[in-house]
mmCIF file of C-alpha atoms in Angstrom:
data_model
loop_
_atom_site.group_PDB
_atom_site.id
_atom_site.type_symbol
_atom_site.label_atom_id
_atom_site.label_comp_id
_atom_site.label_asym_id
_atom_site.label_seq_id
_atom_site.Cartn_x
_atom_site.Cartn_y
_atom_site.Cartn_z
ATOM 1 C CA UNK V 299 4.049 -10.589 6.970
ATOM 2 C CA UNK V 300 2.682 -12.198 4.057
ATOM 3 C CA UNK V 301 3.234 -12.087 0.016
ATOM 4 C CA UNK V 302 1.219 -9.491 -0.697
ATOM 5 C CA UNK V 303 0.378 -5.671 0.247
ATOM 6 C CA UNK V 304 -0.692 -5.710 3.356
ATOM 7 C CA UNK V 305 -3.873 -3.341 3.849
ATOM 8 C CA UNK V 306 -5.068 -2.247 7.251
ATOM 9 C CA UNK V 307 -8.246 -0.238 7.555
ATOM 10 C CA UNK V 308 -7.577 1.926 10.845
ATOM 11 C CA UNK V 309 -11.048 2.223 12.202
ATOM 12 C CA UNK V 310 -9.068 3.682 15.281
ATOM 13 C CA UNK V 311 -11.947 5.467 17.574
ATOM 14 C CA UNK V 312 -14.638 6.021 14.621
ATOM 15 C CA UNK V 313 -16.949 3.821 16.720
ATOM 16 C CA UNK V 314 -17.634 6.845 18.710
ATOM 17 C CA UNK V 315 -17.589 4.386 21.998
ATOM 18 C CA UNK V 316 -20.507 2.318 20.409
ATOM 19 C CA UNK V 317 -20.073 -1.236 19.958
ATOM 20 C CA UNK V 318 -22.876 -1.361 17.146
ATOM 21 C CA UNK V 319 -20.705 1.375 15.468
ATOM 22 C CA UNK V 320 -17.802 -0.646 15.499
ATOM 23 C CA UNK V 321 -19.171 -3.866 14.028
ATOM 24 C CA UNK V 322 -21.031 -1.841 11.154
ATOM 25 C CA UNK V 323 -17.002 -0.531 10.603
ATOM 26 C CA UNK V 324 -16.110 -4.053 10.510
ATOM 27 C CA UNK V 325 -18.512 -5.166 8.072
ATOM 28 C CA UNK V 326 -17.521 -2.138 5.763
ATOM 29 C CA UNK V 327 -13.283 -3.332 5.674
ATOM 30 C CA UNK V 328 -14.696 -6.696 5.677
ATOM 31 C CA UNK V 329 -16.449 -6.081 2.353
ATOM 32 C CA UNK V 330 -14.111 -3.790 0.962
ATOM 33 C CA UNK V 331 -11.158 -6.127 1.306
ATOM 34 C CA UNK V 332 -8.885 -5.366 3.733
ATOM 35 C CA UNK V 333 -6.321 -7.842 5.415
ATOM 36 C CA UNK V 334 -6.963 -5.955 8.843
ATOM 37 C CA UNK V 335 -9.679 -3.875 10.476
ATOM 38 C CA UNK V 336 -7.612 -2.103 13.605
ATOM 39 C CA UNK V 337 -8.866 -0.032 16.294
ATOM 40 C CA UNK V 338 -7.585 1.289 19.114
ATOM 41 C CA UNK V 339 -7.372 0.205 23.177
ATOM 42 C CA UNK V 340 -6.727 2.581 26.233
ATOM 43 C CA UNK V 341 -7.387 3.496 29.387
ATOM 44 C CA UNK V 342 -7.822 7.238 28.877
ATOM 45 C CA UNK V 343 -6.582 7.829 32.773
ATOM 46 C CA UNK V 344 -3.048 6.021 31.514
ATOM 47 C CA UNK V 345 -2.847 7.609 28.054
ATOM 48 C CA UNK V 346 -3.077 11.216 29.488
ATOM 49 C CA UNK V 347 -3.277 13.716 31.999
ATOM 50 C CA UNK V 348 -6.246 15.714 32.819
ATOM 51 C CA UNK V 349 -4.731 18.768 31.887
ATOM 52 C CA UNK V 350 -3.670 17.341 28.513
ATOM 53 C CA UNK V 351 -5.404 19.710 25.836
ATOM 54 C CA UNK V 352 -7.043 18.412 22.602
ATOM 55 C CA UNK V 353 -4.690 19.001 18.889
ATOM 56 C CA UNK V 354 -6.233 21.524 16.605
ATOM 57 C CA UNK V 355 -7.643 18.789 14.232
ATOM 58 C CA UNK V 356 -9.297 18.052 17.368
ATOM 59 C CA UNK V 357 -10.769 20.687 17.935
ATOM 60 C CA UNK V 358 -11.939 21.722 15.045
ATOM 61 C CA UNK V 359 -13.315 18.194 14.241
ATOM 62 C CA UNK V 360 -15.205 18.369 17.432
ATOM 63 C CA UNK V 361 -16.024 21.662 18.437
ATOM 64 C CA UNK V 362 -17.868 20.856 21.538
ATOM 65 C CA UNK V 363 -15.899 23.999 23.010
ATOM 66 C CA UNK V 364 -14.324 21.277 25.312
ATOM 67 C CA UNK V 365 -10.766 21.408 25.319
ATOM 68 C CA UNK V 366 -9.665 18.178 27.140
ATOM 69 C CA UNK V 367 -8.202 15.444 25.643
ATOM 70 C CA UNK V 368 -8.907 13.128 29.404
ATOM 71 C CA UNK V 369 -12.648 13.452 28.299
ATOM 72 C CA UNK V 370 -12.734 12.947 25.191
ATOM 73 C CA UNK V 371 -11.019 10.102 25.231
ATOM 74 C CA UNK V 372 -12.665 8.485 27.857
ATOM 75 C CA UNK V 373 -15.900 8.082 25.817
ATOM 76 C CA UNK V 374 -14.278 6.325 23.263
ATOM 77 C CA UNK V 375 -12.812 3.626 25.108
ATOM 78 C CA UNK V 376 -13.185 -0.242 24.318
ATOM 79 C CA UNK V 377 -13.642 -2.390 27.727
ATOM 80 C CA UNK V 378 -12.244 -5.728 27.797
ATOM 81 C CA UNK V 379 -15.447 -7.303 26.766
ATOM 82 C CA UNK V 380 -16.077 -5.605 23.678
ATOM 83 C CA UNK V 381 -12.782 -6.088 22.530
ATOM 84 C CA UNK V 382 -14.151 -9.997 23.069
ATOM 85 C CA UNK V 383 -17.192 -9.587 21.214
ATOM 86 C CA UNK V 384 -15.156 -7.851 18.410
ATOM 87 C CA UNK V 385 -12.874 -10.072 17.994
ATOM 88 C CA UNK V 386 -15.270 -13.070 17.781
ATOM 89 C CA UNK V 387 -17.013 -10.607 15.008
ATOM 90 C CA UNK V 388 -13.849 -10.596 12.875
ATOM 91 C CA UNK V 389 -13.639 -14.449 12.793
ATOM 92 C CA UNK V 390 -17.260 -14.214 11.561
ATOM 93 C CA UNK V 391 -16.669 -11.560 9.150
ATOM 94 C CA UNK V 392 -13.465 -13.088 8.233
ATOM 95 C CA UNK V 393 -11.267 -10.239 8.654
ATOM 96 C CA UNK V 394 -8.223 -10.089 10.748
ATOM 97 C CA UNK V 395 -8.629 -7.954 14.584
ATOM 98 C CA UNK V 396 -6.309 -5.637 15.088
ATOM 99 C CA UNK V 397 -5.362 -2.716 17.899
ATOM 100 C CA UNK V 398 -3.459 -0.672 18.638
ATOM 101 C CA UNK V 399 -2.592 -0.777 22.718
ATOM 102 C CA UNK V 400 -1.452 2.980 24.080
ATOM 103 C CA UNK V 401 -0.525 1.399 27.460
ATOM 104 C CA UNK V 402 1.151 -1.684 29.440
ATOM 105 C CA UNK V 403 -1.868 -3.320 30.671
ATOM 106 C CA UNK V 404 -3.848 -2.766 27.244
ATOM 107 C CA UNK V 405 -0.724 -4.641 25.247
ATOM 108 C CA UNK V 406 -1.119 -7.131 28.024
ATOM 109 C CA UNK V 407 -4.973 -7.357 26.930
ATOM 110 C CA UNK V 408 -4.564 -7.788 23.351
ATOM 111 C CA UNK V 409 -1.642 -10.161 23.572
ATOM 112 C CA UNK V 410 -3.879 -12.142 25.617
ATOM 113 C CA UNK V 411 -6.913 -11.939 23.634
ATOM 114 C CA UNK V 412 -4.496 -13.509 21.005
ATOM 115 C CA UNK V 413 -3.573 -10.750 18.884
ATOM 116 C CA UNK V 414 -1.533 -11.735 16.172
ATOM 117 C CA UNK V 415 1.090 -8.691 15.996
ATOM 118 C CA UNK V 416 1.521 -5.385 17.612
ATOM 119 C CA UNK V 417 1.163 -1.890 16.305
ATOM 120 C CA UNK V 418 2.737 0.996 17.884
ATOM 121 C CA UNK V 419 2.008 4.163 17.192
ATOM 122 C CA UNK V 420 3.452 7.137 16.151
ATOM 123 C CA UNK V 421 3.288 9.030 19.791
ATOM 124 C CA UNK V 422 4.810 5.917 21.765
ATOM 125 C CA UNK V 423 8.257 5.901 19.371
ATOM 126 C CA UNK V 424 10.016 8.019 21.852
ATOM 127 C CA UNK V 425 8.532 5.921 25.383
ATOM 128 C CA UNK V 426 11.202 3.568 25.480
ATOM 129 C CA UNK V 427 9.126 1.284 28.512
ATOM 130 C CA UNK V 428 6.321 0.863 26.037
ATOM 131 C CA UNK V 429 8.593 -0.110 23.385
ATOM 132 C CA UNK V 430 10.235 -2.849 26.029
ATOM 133 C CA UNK V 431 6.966 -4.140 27.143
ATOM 134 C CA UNK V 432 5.455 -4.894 23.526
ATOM 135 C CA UNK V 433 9.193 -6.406 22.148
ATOM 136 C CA UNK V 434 9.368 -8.510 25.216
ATOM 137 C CA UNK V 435 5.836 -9.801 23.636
ATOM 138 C CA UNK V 436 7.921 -11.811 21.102
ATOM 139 C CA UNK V 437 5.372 -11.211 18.499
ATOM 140 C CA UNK V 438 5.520 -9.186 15.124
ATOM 141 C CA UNK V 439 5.773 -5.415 15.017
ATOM 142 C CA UNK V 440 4.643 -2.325 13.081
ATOM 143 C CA UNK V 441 5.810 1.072 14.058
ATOM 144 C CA UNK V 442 4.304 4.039 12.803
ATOM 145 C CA UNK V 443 6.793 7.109 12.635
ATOM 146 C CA UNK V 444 4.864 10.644 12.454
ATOM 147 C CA UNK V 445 7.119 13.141 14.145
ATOM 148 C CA UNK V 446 9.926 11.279 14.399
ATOM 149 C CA UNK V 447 13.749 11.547 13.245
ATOM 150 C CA UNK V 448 15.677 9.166 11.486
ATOM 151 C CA UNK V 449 17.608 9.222 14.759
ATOM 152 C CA UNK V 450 14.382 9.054 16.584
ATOM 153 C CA UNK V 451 13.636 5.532 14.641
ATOM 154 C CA UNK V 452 17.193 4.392 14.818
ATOM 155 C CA UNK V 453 16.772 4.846 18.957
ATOM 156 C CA UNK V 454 13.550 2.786 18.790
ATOM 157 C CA UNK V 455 14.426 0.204 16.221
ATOM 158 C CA UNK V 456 17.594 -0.622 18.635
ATOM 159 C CA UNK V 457 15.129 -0.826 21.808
ATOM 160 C CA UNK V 458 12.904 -3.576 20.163
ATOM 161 C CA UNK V 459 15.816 -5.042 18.886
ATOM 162 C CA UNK V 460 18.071 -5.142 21.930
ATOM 163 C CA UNK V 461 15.117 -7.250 23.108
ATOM 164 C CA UNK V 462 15.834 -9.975 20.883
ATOM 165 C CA UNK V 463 12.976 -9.032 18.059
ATOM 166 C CA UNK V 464 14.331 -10.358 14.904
ATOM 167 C CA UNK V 465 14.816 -7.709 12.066
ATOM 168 C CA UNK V 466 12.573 -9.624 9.592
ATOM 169 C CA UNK V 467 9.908 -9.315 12.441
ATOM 170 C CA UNK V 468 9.595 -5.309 11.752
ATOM 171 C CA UNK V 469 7.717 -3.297 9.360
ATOM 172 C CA UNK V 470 8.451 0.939 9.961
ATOM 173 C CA UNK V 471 5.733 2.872 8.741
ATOM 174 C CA UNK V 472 6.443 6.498 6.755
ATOM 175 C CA UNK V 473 3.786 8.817 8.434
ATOM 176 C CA UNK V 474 2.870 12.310 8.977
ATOM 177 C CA UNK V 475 0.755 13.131 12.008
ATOM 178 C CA UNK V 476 -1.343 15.670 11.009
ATOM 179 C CA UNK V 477 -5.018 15.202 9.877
ATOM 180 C CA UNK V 478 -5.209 15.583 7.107
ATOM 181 C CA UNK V 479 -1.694 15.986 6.098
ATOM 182 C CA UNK V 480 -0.948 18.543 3.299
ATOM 183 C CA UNK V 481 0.528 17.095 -0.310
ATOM 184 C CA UNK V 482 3.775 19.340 0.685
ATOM 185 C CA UNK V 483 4.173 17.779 4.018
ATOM 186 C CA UNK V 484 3.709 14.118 2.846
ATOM 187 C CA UNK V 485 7.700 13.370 2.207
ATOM 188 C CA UNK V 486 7.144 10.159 0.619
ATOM 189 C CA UNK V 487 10.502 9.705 -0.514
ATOM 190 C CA UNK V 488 11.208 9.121 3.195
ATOM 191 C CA UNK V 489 9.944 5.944 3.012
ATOM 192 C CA UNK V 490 12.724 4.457 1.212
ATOM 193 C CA UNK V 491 15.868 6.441 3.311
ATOM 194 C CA UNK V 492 14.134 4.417 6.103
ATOM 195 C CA UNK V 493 14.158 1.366 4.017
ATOM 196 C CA UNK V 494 17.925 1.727 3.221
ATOM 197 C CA UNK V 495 19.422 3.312 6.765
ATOM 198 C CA UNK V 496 17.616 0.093 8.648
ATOM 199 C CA UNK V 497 17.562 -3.008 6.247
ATOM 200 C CA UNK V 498 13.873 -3.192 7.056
ATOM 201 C CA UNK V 499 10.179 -3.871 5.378
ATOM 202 C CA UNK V 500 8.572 -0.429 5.172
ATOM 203 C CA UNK V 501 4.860 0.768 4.964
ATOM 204 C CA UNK V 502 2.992 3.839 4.597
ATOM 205 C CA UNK V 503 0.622 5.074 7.002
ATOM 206 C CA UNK V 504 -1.208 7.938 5.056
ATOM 207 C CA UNK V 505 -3.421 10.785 6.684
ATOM 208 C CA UNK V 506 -4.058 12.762 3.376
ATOM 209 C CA UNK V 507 -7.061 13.107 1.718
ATOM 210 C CA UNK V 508 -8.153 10.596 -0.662
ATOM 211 C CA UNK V 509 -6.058 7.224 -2.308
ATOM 212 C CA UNK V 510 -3.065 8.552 -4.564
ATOM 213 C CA UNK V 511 -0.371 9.028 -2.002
ATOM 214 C CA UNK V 512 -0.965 5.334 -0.628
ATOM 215 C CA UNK V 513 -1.022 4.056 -4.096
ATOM 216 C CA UNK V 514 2.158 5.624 -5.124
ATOM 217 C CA UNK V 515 3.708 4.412 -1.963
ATOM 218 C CA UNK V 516 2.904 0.987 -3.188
ATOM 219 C CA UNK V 517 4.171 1.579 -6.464
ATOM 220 C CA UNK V 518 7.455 2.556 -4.985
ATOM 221 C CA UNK V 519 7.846 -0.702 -2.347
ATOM 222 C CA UNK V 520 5.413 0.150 0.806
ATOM 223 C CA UNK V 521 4.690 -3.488 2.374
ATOM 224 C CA UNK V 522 1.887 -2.333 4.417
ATOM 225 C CA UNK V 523 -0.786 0.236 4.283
ATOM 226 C CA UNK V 524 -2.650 1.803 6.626
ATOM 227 C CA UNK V 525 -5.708 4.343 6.558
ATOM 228 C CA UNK V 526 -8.244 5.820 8.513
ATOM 229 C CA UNK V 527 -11.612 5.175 7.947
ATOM 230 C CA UNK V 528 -15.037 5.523 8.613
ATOM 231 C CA UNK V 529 -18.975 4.875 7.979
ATOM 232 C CA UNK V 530 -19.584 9.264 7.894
ATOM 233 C CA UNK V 531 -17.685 11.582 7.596
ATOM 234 C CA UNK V 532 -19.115 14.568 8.637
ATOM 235 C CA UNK V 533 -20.257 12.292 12.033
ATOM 236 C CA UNK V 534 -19.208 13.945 15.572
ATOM 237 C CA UNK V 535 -15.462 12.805 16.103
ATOM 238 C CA UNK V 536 -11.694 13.190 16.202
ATOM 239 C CA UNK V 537 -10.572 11.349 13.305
ATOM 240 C CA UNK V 538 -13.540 11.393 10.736
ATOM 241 C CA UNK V 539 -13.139 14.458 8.546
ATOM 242 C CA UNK V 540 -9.916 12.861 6.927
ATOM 243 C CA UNK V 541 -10.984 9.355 6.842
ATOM 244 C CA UNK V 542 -12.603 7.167 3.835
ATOM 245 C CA UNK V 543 -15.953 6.443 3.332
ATOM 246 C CA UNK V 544 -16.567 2.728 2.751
ATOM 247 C CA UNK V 545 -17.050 3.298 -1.017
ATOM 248 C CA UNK V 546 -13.567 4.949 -0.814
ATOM 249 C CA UNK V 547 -12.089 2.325 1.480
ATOM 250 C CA UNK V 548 -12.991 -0.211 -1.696
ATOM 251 C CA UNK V 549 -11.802 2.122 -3.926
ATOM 252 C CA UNK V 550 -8.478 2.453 -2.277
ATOM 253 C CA UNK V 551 -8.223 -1.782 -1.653
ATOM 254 C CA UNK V 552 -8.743 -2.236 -5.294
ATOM 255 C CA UNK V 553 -6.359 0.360 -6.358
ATOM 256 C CA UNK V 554 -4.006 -0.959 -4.888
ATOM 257 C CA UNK V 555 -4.378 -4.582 -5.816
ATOM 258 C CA UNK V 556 -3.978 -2.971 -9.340
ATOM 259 C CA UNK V 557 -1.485 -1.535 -8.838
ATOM 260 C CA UNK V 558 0.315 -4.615 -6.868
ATOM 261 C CA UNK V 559 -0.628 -6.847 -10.017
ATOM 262 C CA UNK V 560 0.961 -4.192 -12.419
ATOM 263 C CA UNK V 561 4.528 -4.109 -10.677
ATOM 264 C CA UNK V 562 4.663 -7.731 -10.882
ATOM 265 C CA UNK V 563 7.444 -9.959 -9.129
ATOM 266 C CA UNK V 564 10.098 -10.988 -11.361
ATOM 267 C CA UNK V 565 10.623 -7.851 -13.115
ATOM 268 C CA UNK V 566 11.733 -9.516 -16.163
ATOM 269 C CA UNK V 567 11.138 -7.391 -19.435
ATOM 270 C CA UNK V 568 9.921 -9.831 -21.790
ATOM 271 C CA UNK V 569 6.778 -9.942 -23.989
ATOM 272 C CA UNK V 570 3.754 -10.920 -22.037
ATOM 273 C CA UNK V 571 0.842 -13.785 -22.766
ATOM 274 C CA UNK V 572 -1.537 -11.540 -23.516
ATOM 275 C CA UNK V 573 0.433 -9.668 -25.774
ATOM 276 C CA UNK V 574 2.605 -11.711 -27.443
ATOM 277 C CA UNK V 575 -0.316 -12.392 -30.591
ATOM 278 C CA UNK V 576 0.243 -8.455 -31.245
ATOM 279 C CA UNK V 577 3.576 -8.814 -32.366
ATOM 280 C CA UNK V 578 3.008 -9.510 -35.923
ATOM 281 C CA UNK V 579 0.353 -7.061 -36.114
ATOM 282 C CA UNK V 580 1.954 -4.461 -34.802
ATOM 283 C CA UNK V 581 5.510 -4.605 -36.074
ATOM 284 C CA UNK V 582 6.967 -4.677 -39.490
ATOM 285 C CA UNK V 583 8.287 -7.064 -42.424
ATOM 286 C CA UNK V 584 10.580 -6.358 -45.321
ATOM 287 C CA UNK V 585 7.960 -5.986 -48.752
ATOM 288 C CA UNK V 586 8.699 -5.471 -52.016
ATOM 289 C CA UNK V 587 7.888 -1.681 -52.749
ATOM 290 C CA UNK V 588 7.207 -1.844 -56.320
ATOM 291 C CA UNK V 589 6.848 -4.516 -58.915
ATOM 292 C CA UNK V 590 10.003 -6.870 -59.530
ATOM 293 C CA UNK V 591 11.878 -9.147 -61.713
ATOM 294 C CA UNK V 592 12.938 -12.525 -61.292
ATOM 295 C CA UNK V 593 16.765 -12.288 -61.165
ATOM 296 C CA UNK V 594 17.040 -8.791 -59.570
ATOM 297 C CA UNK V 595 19.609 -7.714 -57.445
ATOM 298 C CA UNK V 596 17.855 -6.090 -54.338
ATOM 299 C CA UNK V 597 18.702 -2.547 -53.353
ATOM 300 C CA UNK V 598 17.304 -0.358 -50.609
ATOM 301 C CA UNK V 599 15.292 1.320 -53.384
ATOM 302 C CA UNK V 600 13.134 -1.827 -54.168
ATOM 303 C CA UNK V 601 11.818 -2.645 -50.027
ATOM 304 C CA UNK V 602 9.439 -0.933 -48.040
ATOM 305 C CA UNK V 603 8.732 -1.852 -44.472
ATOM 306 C CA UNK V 604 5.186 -2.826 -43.703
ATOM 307 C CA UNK V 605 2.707 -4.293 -41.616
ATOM 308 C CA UNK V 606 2.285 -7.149 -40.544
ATOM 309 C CA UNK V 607 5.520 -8.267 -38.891
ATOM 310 C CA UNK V 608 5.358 -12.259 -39.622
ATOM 311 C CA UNK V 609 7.995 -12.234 -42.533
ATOM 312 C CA UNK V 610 11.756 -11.644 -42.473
ATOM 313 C CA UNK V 611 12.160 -8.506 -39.702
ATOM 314 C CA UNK V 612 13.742 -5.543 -40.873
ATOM 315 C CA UNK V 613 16.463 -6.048 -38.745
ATOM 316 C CA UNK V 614 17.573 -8.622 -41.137
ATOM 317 C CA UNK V 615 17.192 -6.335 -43.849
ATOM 318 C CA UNK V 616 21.548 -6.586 -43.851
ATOM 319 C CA UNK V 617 20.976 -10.095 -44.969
ATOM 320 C CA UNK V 618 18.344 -8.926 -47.711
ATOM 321 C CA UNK V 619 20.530 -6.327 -49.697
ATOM 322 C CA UNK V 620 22.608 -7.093 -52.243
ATOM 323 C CA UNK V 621 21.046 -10.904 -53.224
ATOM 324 C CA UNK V 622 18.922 -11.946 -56.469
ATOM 325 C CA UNK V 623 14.818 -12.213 -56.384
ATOM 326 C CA UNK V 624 14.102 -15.892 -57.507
ATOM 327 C CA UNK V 625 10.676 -15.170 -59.123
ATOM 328 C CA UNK V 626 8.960 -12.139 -60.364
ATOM 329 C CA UNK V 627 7.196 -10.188 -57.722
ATOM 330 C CA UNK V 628 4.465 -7.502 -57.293
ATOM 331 C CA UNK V 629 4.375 -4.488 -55.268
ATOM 332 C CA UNK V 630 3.463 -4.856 -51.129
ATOM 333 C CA UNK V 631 4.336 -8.527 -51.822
ATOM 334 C CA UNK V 632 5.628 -9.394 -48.173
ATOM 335 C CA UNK V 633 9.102 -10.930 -48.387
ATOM 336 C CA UNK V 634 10.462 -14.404 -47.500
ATOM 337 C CA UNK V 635 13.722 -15.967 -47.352
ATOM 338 C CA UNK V 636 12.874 -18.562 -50.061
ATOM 339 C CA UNK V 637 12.239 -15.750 -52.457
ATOM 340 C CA UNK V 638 15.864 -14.611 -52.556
ATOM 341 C CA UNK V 639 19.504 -16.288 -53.777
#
């Protein structure tokens, strides 16, 4: 997907239906420095039943004492035309659109309105129609995997691929759905047994509170990253309590640039520009420890090793022993090979 971490700032439904809302959430992963701001398209009437009841988090994020999930997702819903006018924002803002389409005719949408890869989510890994319909698309993939099995994946990962998606074109996401997800639950090692069973780029998609789980998951290989966010926490919604603030969101984008810089790419050990003056300041030469004469034959008795490091190295010191001092020397007097026969 591209040569760097790839960070996507899941504004999901924090627009609370308003289209306002959602460009103010644009401008914040705009300025925080995110690849991708990403929300989410539905019809709520194809997503879920009426009788489909709200998850605890829900709930509790809520509390409106309304159960149904039918309702409220219906009021956060993105037509057609604000999906337009949010995309054109993006281009403005110079940030890359992104959505994530829960049914048929809403992938059909965003792969029309010119969407440049698909995101599935966690609760579609198991609906292998959905999983047909967005391969058949042709067009770059991330899968989210909350819930799932390893066989679960495997089942998935051979669906898009049956439909002749390329390997290279798939990034699997290590996720726990649960908001937010407890340290004990996170399982981040999981990442990398995905990595391994399926040959494929992996990413994190993190629901905990706060930056250090996504961080470490770039530290240990995670491609692409993905976190909720939002403009308020403690505003009326699903998804808010265990989302970042937009100070947080730039927290968590410049983390993990850091961190991205510090792994490096060629994972050569060898001394570094900005380090390499240190050397002789920091490491040691062979010195005379007390006062010599010309003609003496060196023992271990007579050096010292001593700051700085720009004479002969005490690895050498083999090559020292046992050979005549050419002049009279004083104490701390640094060593050099002319000094010796």
């Amino acid at each position: 997907m591209n040569d760097h971490v790839v960070i996507i700032a899941e504004a999901g439904v924090n627009h609370n239906g308003s289209l306002d809302l959602a460009k103010k959430l644009i401008d914040a992963a705009a300025e925080a420095g995110a690849d991708y701001v990403k929300f989410q398209s539905f019809k709520a009437d194809k997503l879920v039943s009426r009788t489909a009841k709200k998850a605890d988090y829900q709930k509790k994020n809520i509390n409106d004492g309304d159960s149904s999930q039918f309702e409220m997702l219906k009021k956060l819903e993105l037509n057609e035309d604000m999906h337009i006018e949010l995309i054109s924002y993006c281009k403005k803002k110079e940030i890359e659109f992104l959505s994530t389409g829960f049914d048929e005719e809403s992938i059909d949408m965003l792969d029309l309105l010119g969407v440049s890869l698909f995101k599935i989510p966690s609760g579609e890994i198991t609906n292998k129609p959905y999983l047909q319909h967005i391969a058949r698309k042709g067009k770059p993939i991330i899968i989210s995997t909350g819930m799932a099995t390893l066989g679960e994946i495997e089942d998935a990962l051979k669906v898009i691929l049956d439909e002749g998606i390329d390997r290279s074109q798939i990034t699997v996401l290590h996720c726990n759905t649960e908001y937010p997800t407890p340290m004990k639950d996170v399982n981040l090692k999981a990442m990398l047994t995905i990595r391994d069973a399926f040959k494929v780029d992996v990413g994190y998609s993190d629901h905990t509170l706060g930056i250090e789980v996504l961080v470490a998951a770039v530290a240990m290989g995670a491609k692409v990253i993905e976190k909720h966010f939002t403009l308020d926490k403690n505003m009326k919604g699903p998804d808010h309590k265990a989302s970042l603030e937009p100070d947080e969101l730039k927290a968590m984008v410049r983390a993990i640039r850091n961190i991205e810089e510090a792994i490096g790419s060629n994972g050569i050990k060898q001394p570094s520009a900005s380090e390499l003056p240190n050397r002789s300041i920091a490491r040691k030469s062979i010195h005379i420890k007390d006062d010599l004469k010309a003609g003496t034959i060196i023992q271990m008795k007579h050096l010292i090793m001593k700051r700085p490091g720009d004479g002969i190295s005490p690895m050498q010191i083999d090559g020292v022993l046992e050979r005549k001092t050419s002049k009279d020397m004083e104490a701390d007097y640094k060593l050099e090979w002319n000094d010796i026969v």
